[in-house]
Amino acid sequence: MSTPTQKSGSPLLAIDGGMLVATLLTLAGYLLPWFRKGSGYAWSFSGWAYASLSDGGGWTLLTFGWLLVAGGAALLARGSTAAAMTGVVAAMGTLVTSLAVVAASFAVVGEQTALNPVAQLPFGVGLPVMATGLGLLLATSCRAIVRGEARDPAGAGRPN
Protein backbone atom coordinates (compact mmCIF):
# COMPACT_ATOMS: atom_id res chain seq x y z
CA MET A 1 0.00 0.00 0.00
CA SER A 2 1.46 3.33 -0.99
CA THR A 3 1.42 6.41 1.13
CA PRO A 4 0.27 9.73 -0.28
CA THR A 5 3.08 12.03 -1.29
CA GLN A 6 3.25 15.61 -0.17
CA LYS A 7 3.96 18.45 -2.54
CA SER A 8 7.31 20.00 -1.91
CA GLY A 9 5.90 23.53 -1.85
CA SER A 10 5.91 26.13 0.85
CA PRO A 11 3.68 25.53 3.85
CA LEU A 12 0.57 27.67 4.16
CA LEU A 13 1.96 29.52 7.17
CA ALA A 14 5.63 30.32 6.78
CA ILE A 15 6.16 32.82 9.58
CA ASP A 16 9.03 35.29 9.41
CA GLY A 17 9.78 35.75 13.10
CA GLY A 18 11.81 38.91 12.55
CA MET A 19 8.98 40.61 10.68
CA LEU A 20 6.47 39.54 13.31
CA VAL A 21 8.62 40.83 16.20
CA ALA A 22 9.22 44.09 14.31
CA THR A 23 5.48 44.52 13.73
CA LEU A 24 4.72 43.93 17.41
CA LEU A 25 7.51 46.32 18.44
CA THR A 26 6.10 48.99 16.13
CA LEU A 27 2.63 48.43 17.57
CA ALA A 28 3.98 48.73 21.12
CA GLY A 29 5.76 51.97 20.22
CA TYR A 30 2.59 53.36 18.65
CA LEU A 31 0.55 52.54 21.75
CA LEU A 32 3.10 53.67 24.37
CA PRO A 33 3.26 57.36 25.42
CA TRP A 34 5.18 59.61 22.99
CA PHE A 35 5.27 62.92 24.84
CA ARG A 36 3.20 65.18 27.10
CA LYS A 37 2.19 68.78 26.49
CA GLY A 38 4.08 69.79 29.61
CA SER A 39 5.47 68.40 32.83
CA GLY A 40 2.24 69.22 34.68
CA TYR A 41 0.12 67.09 32.35
CA ALA A 42 -0.75 63.51 33.23
CA TRP A 43 -2.09 62.74 29.74
CA SER A 44 0.37 61.77 26.97
CA PHE A 45 0.05 61.80 23.21
CA SER A 46 0.07 58.23 21.83
CA GLY A 47 -1.68 55.99 19.37
CA TRP A 48 -3.59 54.54 22.32
CA ALA A 49 -4.83 58.01 23.29
CA TYR A 50 -6.18 58.54 19.77
CA ALA A 51 -7.69 55.05 19.45
CA SER A 52 -9.52 55.43 22.76
CA LEU A 53 -11.18 58.75 21.85
CA SER A 54 -14.94 58.76 22.25
CA ASP A 55 -15.42 59.32 18.50
CA GLY A 56 -13.25 56.31 17.65
CA GLY A 57 -10.00 57.90 16.53
CA GLY A 58 -10.96 58.57 12.91
CA TRP A 59 -8.15 58.57 10.36
CA THR A 60 -5.54 57.86 13.05
CA LEU A 61 -6.75 54.24 13.00
CA LEU A 62 -5.21 53.75 9.54
CA THR A 63 -1.93 52.98 11.31
CA PHE A 64 -3.55 49.94 12.95
CA GLY A 65 -4.74 48.79 9.52
CA TRP A 66 -1.21 48.98 8.11
CA LEU A 67 0.13 47.09 11.13
CA LEU A 68 -2.52 44.41 10.60
CA VAL A 69 -1.36 44.06 6.98
CA ALA A 70 2.27 43.85 8.18
CA GLY A 71 1.35 41.14 10.68
CA GLY A 72 -0.46 39.16 8.00
CA ALA A 73 2.50 39.50 5.66
CA ALA A 74 4.84 38.28 8.41
CA LEU A 75 2.77 35.09 8.72
CA LEU A 76 3.45 34.22 5.07
CA ALA A 77 6.74 35.96 4.22
CA ARG A 78 9.10 32.99 4.55
CA GLY A 79 7.20 31.16 1.84
CA SER A 80 6.08 34.00 -0.41
CA THR A 81 8.04 36.83 -1.97
CA ALA A 82 4.75 38.64 -2.60
CA ALA A 83 3.98 38.54 1.13
CA ALA A 84 7.45 39.90 1.88
CA MET A 85 6.88 42.72 -0.61
CA THR A 86 3.55 43.40 1.07
CA GLY A 87 5.52 43.74 4.30
CA VAL A 88 7.60 46.53 2.75
CA VAL A 89 4.45 48.31 1.58
CA ALA A 90 2.89 47.92 5.03
CA ALA A 91 6.06 49.25 6.69
CA MET A 92 5.97 52.34 4.48
CA GLY A 93 2.23 52.80 5.04
CA THR A 94 2.73 52.53 8.78
CA LEU A 95 5.61 55.00 8.60
CA VAL A 96 3.59 57.60 6.69
CA THR A 97 0.40 57.35 8.74
CA SER A 98 2.16 57.22 12.11
CA LEU A 99 4.34 60.17 11.08
CA ALA A 100 1.19 62.14 10.20
CA VAL A 101 -0.36 61.31 13.59
CA VAL A 102 2.80 62.34 15.47
CA ALA A 103 3.10 65.55 13.41
CA ALA A 104 -0.54 66.39 14.12
CA SER A 105 0.16 65.79 17.81
CA PHE A 106 3.07 68.24 17.77
CA ALA A 107 0.83 70.80 16.08
CA VAL A 108 -1.67 70.54 18.95
CA VAL A 109 1.03 71.43 21.49
CA GLY A 110 1.02 75.02 20.25
CA GLU A 111 3.57 77.79 20.50
CA GLN A 112 6.09 77.60 23.33
CA THR A 113 8.32 80.32 24.76
CA ALA A 114 11.59 78.39 24.41
CA LEU A 115 13.70 78.57 21.25
CA ASN A 116 13.38 74.81 20.83
CA PRO A 117 9.92 73.82 22.10
CA VAL A 118 10.31 70.16 21.19
CA ALA A 119 13.36 69.84 23.46
CA GLN A 120 11.28 71.12 26.37
CA LEU A 121 8.56 68.46 26.08
CA PRO A 122 8.59 65.50 28.48
CA PHE A 123 9.08 62.49 26.20
CA GLY A 124 8.05 58.87 26.74
CA VAL A 125 9.49 55.70 25.25
CA GLY A 126 6.91 55.31 22.48
CA LEU A 127 8.65 57.21 19.68
CA PRO A 128 12.04 55.47 19.99
CA VAL A 129 10.36 52.06 20.28
CA MET A 130 8.17 52.78 17.25
CA ALA A 131 11.17 54.01 15.22
CA THR A 132 13.12 50.86 16.10
CA GLY A 133 10.19 48.64 15.16
CA LEU A 134 9.64 50.43 11.84
CA GLY A 135 13.32 50.16 10.93
CA LEU A 136 13.35 46.48 11.77
CA LEU A 137 10.11 45.87 9.87
CA LEU A 138 11.54 47.46 6.74
CA ALA A 139 14.85 45.61 7.11
CA THR A 140 13.30 42.20 7.80
CA SER A 141 10.80 42.63 4.96
CA CYS A 142 13.66 43.38 2.55
CA ARG A 143 15.56 40.38 3.90
CA ALA A 144 12.51 38.17 3.29
CA ILE A 145 12.32 39.39 -0.32
CA VAL A 146 15.99 38.56 -0.88
CA ARG A 147 15.52 35.17 0.77
CA GLY A 148 12.54 34.43 -1.46
CA GLU A 149 14.37 35.45 -4.62
CA ALA A 150 17.41 33.38 -3.64
CA ARG A 151 15.16 30.38 -3.06
CA ASP A 152 13.54 30.77 -6.50
CA PRO A 153 16.15 32.37 -8.79
CA ALA A 154 15.04 33.73 -12.16
CA GLY A 155 11.44 32.86 -11.39
CA ALA A 156 11.90 29.13 -12.01
CA GLY A 157 8.64 28.22 -10.31
CA ARG A 158 6.58 31.14 -11.61
CA PRO A 159 4.02 30.82 -14.40
CA ASN A 160 4.73 32.78 -17.58
XYZ file of C-alpha atoms in Angstrom:
160
model
C 0.000 0.000 0.000
C 1.461 3.328 -0.990
C 1.423 6.415 1.134
C 0.267 9.727 -0.282
C 3.076 12.032 -1.291
C 3.245 15.614 -0.174
C 3.956 18.452 -2.540
C 7.313 20.000 -1.911
C 5.904 23.530 -1.847
C 5.914 26.133 0.850
C 3.684 25.528 3.849
C 0.568 27.669 4.156
C 1.956 29.524 7.173
C 5.628 30.321 6.780
C 6.163 32.821 9.576
C 9.034 35.287 9.410
C 9.781 35.746 13.101
C 11.810 38.907 12.555
C 8.983 40.614 10.680
C 6.474 39.537 13.306
C 8.617 40.826 16.196
C 9.220 44.091 14.314
C 5.480 44.521 13.726
C 4.722 43.927 17.409
C 7.509 46.317 18.438
C 6.098 48.995 16.128
C 2.626 48.426 17.571
C 3.980 48.729 21.116
C 5.759 51.973 20.223
C 2.593 53.356 18.647
C 0.549 52.539 21.750
C 3.095 53.668 24.365
C 3.264 57.360 25.419
C 5.178 59.610 22.988
C 5.267 62.918 24.844
C 3.200 65.182 27.101
C 2.189 68.776 26.488
C 4.079 69.790 29.606
C 5.475 68.400 32.835
C 2.245 69.224 34.682
C 0.121 67.094 32.347
C -0.752 63.508 33.230
C -2.091 62.745 29.736
C 0.369 61.768 26.974
C 0.050 61.797 23.209
C 0.074 58.235 21.833
C -1.685 55.987 19.372
C -3.590 54.540 22.319
C -4.834 58.010 23.292
C -6.185 58.544 19.772
C -7.687 55.055 19.453
C -9.521 55.428 22.758
C -11.178 58.746 21.851
C -14.937 58.763 22.246
C -15.418 59.322 18.498
C -13.246 56.312 17.646
C -10.001 57.896 16.533
C -10.964 58.571 12.908
C -8.152 58.567 10.360
C -5.542 57.858 13.049
C -6.750 54.245 13.005
C -5.207 53.753 9.541
C -1.932 52.978 11.312
C -3.546 49.944 12.949
C -4.740 48.794 9.521
C -1.210 48.983 8.110
C 0.134 47.095 11.125
C -2.516 44.415 10.597
C -1.361 44.060 6.979
C 2.271 43.854 8.179
C 1.348 41.137 10.682
C -0.460 39.156 8.000
C 2.502 39.504 5.656
C 4.835 38.284 8.415
C 2.771 35.093 8.718
C 3.447 34.220 5.066
C 6.736 35.958 4.223
C 9.104 32.988 4.550
C 7.196 31.158 1.843
C 6.083 34.000 -0.406
C 8.036 36.835 -1.972
C 4.745 38.637 -2.601
C 3.978 38.544 1.130
C 7.449 39.899 1.879
C 6.881 42.724 -0.611
C 3.547 43.397 1.069
C 5.519 43.744 4.297
C 7.603 46.532 2.750
C 4.448 48.313 1.578
C 2.888 47.919 5.034
C 6.057 49.246 6.691
C 5.968 52.339 4.485
C 2.228 52.796 5.036
C 2.732 52.534 8.781
C 5.608 55.001 8.602
C 3.587 57.601 6.685
C 0.400 57.354 8.743
C 2.162 57.219 12.110
C 4.340 60.174 11.078
C 1.195 62.136 10.197
C -0.357 61.308 13.588
C 2.801 62.337 15.466
C 3.096 65.547 13.412
C -0.545 66.391 14.123
C 0.158 65.791 17.810
C 3.069 68.237 17.772
C 0.826 70.797 16.075
C -1.667 70.543 18.953
C 1.026 71.429 21.489
C 1.024 75.018 20.248
C 3.571 77.789 20.501
C 6.086 77.603 23.329
C 8.325 80.322 24.763
C 11.594 78.392 24.406
C 13.700 78.565 21.252
C 13.384 74.807 20.829
C 9.919 73.825 22.102
C 10.315 70.162 21.194
C 13.365 69.842 23.458
C 11.281 71.125 26.374
C 8.562 68.465 26.079
C 8.590 65.499 28.484
C 9.082 62.489 26.199
C 8.048 58.869 26.741
C 9.486 55.698 25.247
C 6.905 55.309 22.481
C 8.646 57.208 19.681
C 12.042 55.468 19.989
C 10.364 52.057 20.279
C 8.171 52.775 17.248
C 11.168 54.010 15.218
C 13.121 50.864 16.103
C 10.189 48.644 15.159
C 9.644 50.427 11.836
C 13.319 50.164 10.934
C 13.350 46.476 11.774
C 10.113 45.874 9.867
C 11.535 47.459 6.741
C 14.853 45.607 7.106
C 13.302 42.200 7.804
C 10.803 42.633 4.957
C 13.656 43.379 2.547
C 15.557 40.378 3.903
C 12.511 38.173 3.291
C 12.325 39.395 -0.317
C 15.993 38.558 -0.876
C 15.517 35.165 0.771
C 12.537 34.431 -1.462
C 14.372 35.453 -4.619
C 17.414 33.380 -3.638
C 15.159 30.384 -3.057
C 13.536 30.772 -6.496
C 16.150 32.375 -8.789
C 15.040 33.730 -12.158
C 11.435 32.865 -11.393
C 11.904 29.132 -12.007
C 8.637 28.223 -10.311
C 6.578 31.144 -11.612
C 4.019 30.824 -14.399
C 4.731 32.780 -17.585
